[in-house]
Short mmCIF file of C-alpha atoms in Angstrom, two decimals:
data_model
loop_
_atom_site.label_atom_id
_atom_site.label_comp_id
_atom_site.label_asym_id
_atom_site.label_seq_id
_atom_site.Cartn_x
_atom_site.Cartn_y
_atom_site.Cartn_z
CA UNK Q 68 -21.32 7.57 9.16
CA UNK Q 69 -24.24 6.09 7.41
CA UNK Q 70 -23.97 8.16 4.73
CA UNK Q 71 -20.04 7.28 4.13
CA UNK Q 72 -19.32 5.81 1.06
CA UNK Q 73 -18.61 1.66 1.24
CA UNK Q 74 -16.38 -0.31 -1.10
CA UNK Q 75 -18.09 -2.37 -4.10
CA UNK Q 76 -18.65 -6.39 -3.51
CA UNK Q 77 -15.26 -7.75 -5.61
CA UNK Q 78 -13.10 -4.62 -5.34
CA UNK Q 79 -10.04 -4.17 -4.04
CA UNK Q 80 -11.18 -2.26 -1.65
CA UNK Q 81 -14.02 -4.50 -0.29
CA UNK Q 82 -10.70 -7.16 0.18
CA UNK Q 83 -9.20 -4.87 2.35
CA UNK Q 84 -12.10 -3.87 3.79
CA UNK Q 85 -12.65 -7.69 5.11
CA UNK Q 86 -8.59 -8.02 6.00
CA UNK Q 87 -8.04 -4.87 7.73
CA UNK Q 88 -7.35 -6.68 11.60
CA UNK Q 89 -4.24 -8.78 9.85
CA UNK Q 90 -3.08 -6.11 6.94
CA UNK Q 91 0.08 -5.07 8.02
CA UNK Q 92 1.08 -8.16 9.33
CA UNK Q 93 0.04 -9.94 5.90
CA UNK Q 94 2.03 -6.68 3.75
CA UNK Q 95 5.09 -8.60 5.55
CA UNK Q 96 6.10 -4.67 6.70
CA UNK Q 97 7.17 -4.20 2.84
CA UNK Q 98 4.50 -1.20 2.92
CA UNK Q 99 5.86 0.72 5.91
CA UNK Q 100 9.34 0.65 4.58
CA UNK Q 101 8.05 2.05 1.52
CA UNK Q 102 6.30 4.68 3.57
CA UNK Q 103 9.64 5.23 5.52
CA UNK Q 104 11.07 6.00 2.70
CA UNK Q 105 8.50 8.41 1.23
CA UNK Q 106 9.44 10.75 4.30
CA UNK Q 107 13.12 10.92 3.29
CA UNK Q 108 11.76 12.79 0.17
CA UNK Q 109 12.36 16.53 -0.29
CA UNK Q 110 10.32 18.31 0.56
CA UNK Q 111 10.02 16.70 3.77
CA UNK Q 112 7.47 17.21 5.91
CA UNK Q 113 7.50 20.06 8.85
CA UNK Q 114 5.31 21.17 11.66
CA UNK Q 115 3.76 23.63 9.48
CA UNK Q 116 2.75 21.26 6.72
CA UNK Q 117 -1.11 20.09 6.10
CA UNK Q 118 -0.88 16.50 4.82
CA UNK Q 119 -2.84 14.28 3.20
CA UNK Q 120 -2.50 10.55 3.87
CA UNK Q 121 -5.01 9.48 0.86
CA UNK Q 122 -6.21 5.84 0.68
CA UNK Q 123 -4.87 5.52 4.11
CA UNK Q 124 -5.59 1.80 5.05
CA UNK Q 125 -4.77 1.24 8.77
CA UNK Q 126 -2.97 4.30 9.29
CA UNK Q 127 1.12 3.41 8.74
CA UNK Q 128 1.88 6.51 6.21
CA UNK Q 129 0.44 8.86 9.13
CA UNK Q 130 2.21 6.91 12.19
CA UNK Q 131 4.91 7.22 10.52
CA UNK Q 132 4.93 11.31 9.80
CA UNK Q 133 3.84 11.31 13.44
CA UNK Q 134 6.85 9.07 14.41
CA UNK Q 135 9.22 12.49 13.42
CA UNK Q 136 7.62 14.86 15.96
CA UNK Q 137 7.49 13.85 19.35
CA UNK Q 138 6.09 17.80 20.67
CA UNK Q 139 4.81 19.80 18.11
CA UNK Q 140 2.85 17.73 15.24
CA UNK Q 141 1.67 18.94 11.24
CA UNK Q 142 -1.90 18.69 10.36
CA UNK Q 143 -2.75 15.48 9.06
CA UNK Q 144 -6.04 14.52 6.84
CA UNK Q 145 -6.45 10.83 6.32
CA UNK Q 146 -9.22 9.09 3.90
CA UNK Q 147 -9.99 5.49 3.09
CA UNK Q 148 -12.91 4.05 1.40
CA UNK Q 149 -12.56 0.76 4.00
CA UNK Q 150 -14.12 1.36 6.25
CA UNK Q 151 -12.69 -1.26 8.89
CA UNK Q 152 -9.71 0.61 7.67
CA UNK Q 153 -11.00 3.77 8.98
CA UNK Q 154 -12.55 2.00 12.52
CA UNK Q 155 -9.18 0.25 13.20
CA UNK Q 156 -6.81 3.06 12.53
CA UNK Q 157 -9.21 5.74 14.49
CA UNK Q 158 -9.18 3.38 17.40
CA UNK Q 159 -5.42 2.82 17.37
CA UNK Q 160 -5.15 6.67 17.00
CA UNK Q 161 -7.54 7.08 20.28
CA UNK Q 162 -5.48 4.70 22.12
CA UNK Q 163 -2.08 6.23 21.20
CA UNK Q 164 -3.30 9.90 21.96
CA UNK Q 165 -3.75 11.58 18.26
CA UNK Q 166 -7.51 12.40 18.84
CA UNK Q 167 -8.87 13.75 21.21
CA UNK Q 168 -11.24 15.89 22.57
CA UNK Q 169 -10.62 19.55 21.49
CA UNK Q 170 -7.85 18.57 18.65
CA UNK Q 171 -8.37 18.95 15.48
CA UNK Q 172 -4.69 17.77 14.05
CA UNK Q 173 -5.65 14.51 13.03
CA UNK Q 174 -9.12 13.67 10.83
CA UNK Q 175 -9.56 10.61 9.75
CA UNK Q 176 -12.68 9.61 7.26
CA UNK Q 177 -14.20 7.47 5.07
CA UNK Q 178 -13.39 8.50 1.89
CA UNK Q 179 -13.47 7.39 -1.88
CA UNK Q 180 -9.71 8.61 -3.46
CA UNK Q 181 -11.76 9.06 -6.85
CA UNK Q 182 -14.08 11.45 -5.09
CA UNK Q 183 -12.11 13.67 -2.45
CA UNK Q 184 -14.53 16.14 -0.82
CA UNK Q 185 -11.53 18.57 0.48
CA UNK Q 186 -11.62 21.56 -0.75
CA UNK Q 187 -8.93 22.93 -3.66
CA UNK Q 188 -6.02 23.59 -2.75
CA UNK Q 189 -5.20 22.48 0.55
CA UNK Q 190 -2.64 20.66 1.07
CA UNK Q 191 1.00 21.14 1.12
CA UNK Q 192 1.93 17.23 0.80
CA UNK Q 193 0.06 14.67 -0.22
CA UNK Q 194 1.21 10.59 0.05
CA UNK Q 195 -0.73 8.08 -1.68
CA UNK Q 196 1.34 4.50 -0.81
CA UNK Q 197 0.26 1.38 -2.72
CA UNK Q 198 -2.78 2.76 -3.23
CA UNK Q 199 -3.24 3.91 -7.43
CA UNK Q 200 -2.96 0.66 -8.84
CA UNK Q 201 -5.87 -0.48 -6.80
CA UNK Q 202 -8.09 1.98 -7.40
CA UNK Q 203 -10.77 1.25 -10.57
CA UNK Q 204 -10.32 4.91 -12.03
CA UNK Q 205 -6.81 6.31 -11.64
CA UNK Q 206 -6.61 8.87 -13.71
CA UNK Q 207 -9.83 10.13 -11.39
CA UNK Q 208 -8.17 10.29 -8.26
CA UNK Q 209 -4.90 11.90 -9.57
CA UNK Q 210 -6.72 14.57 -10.60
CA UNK Q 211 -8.23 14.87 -6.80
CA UNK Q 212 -4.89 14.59 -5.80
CA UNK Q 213 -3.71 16.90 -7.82
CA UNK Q 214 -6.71 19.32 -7.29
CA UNK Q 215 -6.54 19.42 -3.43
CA UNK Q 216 -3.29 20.62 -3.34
CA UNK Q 217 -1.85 23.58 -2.81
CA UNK Q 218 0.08 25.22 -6.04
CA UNK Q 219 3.68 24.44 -5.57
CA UNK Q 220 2.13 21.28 -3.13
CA UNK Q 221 3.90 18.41 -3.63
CA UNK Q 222 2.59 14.60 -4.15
CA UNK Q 223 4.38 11.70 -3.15
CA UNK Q 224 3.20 8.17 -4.97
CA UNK Q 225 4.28 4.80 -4.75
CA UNK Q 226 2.84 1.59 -7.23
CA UNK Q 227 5.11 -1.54 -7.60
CA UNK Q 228 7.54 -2.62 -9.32
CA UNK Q 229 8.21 -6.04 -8.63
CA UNK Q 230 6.05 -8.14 -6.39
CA UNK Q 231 8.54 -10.50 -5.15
CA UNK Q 232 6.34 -12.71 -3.75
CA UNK Q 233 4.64 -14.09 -6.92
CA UNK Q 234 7.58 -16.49 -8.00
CA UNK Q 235 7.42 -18.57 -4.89
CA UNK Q 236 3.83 -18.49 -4.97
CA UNK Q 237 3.86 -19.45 -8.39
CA UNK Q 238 6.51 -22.07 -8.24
CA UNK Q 239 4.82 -23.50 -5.53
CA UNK Q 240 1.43 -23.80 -7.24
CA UNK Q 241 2.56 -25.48 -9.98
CA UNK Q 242 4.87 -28.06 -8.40
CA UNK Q 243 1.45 -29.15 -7.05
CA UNK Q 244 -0.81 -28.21 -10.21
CA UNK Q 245 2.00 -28.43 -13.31
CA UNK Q 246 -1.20 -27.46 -15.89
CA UNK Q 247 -2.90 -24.85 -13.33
CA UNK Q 248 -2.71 -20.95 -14.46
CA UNK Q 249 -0.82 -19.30 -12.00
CA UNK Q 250 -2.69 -17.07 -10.07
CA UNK Q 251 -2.37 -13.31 -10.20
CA UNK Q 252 -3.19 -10.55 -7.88
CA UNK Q 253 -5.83 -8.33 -8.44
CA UNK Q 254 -4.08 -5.63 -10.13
CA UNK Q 255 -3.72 -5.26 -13.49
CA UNK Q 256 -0.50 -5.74 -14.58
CA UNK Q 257 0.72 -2.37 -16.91
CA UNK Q 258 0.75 -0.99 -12.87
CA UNK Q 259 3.91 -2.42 -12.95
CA UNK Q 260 5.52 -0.12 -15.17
CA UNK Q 261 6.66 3.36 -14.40
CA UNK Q 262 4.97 4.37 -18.05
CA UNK Q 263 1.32 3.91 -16.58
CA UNK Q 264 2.11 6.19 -13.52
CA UNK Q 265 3.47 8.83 -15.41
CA UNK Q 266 0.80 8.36 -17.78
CA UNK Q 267 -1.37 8.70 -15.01
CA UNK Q 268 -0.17 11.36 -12.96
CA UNK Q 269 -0.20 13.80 -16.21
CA UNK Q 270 -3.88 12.88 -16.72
CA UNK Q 271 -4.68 14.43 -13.43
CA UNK Q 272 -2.75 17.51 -13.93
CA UNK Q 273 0.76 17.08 -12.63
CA UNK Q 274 2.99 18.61 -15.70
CA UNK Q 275 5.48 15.91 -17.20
CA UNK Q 276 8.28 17.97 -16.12
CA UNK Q 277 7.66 18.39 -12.70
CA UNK Q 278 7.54 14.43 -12.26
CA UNK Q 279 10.15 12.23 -10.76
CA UNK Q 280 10.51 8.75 -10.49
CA UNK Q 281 12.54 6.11 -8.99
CA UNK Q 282 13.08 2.75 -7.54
CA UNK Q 283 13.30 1.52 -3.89
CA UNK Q 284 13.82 -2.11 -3.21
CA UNK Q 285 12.06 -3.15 0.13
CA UNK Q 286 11.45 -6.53 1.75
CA UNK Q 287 8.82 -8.40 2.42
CA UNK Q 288 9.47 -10.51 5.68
CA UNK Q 289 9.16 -12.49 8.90
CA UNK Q 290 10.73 -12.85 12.03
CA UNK Q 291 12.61 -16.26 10.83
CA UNK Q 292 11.30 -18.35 7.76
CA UNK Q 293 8.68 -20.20 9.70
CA UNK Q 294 7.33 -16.55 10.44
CA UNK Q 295 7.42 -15.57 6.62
CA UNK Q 296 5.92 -18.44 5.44
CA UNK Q 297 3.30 -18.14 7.81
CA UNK Q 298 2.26 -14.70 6.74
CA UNK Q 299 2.63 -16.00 3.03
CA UNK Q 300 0.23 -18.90 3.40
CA UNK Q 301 -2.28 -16.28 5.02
CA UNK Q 302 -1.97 -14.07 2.51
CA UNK Q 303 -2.10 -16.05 -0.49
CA UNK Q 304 -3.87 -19.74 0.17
CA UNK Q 305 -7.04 -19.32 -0.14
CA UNK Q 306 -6.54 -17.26 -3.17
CA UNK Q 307 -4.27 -19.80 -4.94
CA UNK Q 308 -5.68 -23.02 -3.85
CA UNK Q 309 -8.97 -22.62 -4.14
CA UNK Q 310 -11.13 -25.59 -5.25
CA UNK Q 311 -8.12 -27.72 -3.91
CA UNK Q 312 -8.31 -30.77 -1.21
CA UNK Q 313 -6.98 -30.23 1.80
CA UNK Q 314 -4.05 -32.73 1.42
CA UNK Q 315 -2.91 -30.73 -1.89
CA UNK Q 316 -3.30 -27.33 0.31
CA UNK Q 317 -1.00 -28.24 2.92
CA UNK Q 318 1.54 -29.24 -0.01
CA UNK Q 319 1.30 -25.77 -1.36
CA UNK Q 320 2.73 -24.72 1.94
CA UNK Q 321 5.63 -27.17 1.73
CA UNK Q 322 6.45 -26.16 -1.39
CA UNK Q 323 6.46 -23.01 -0.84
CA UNK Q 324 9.01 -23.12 1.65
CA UNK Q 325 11.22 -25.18 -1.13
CA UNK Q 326 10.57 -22.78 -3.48
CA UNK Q 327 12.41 -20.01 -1.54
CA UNK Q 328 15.97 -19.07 -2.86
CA UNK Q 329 18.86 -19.77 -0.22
CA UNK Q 330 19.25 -15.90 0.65
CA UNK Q 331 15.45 -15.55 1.18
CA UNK Q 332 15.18 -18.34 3.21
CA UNK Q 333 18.84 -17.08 5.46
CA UNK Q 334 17.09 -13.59 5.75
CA UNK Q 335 13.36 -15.08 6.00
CA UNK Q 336 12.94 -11.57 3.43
CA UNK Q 337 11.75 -11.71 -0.23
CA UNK Q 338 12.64 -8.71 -2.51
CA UNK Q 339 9.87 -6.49 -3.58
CA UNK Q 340 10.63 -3.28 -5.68
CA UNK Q 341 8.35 0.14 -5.73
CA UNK Q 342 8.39 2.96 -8.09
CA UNK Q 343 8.06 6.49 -6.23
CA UNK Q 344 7.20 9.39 -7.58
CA UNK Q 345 7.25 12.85 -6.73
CA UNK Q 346 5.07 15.56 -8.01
CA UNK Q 347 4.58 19.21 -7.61
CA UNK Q 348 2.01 21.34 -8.61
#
């Protein structure tokens, strides 16, 4: 393990490296439904398929292809560069019976996206979910993906859309700070547009043609309101208030809450939109 490769100090993934424990919780499930819906995709997976789950966080794109076969399970290959990531999702995968001795179906690793060591062509699908706009050269690890595939292989990749989460956030921060530059995720913004992961994708290989892309709308939520906001002021108040007093902190919260539309509020679920694309080699 020592000579695994670690996340940068101030990268993405060195912030996910240091939230891994509370990631899913603080991705308000938004990520697994996008992952759900990956697997809905033609061509879906079978028991014969070698699969790669590529920048694989704490494991939810593989529990989820597990999830569909309850005997007989496909080969899955699974690669993060977090490595509390990795740690967490191996553990959970001990405890729930995916590896173990003298099975080789599931192998997880520590693993830079922009520097796959698999060998060419491999794999038969390969699911990259939320990962590409986080990664500091793209166009580098779509041509791993795109090299570790198998020809006629197929690649499944999701970036978002809309991050619903920011107006609240937003609106919130500057009921307390009116002259304060609303803060921003780290992720630059052009990810937002389906242009930059076609643009993408065709830098690594993947022929224009033989790229498709659409929308999903998913939710980020809670259990009730008090739930949602909750996971909001976890994932976001340290970020956004930083530098603040304590008194003006504990306003963010409250106006946060007031700065959620009626519907959110009723469903304790903010919209968030993904693109997904699908490409074959």
């Amino acid at each position: 393990m020592s000579s695994a490769p670690t996340p940068a100090p101030g990268t993405a993934a060195a912030a996910f490296d240091k939230s891994s424990d509370a990631y899913e919780r603080m991705t308000g499930g938004c990520t697994r439904e996008v992952a759900q819906f990956l697997l809905t995709l033609e061509p879906k997976v079978e028991t014969s398929s070698i699969i790669l789950d590529n920048a694989c966080g704490t494991g939810i794109m593989t529990s989820e292809i597990l999830g569909l076969f309850p005997k007989a399970k496909p080969k899955i290959f699974a690669a993060d560069l977090a490595p509390s990531m990795v740690a967490n999702f191996s553990n959970m995968a001990r405890a729930k019976g995916w590896i173990k001795d003298g099975y080789d179906g599931l192998m997880i690793s520590v693993m830079d996206a922009e520097d796959l060591t698999y060998p060419d062509n491999t794999f038969t699908h390969s699911y990259t979910n939320l990962g590409f706009p986080f990664f500091p050269q793209a166009e580098k690890a779509a041509a791993h993906v795109y090299r570790t595939l198998k020809v006629g292989g197929t690649a499944f990749i999701s970036t978002w859309s809309k991050l619903g989460y920011l107006r609240p956030v937003h609106e919130a921060q500057l009921r307390v700070h009116p002259d304060s530059k609303p803060w921003e995720i780290p992720m630059p913004k052009e990810w937002l547009t389906k242009e930059r992961l076609v643009e993408v994708l065709g830098k690594g290989g993947f022929e224009s043609g033989k790229i498709r892309v659409q929308e999903r709308t998913v939710g980020y939520r809670g259990k009730d309101v008090d739930d949602l906001i909750d996971i909001m002021k976890a994932s976001f108040r340290d970020y956004v208030t930083n530098g603040w007093s304590e008194s003006e902190k504990e306003q963010w919260v409250e106006e946060l809450r007031n700065s959620l539309r009626e519907e959110e509020t009723a469903m304790a679920r903010v919209e968030m939109v993904a693109w997904v694309a699908v490409a074959q080699k």
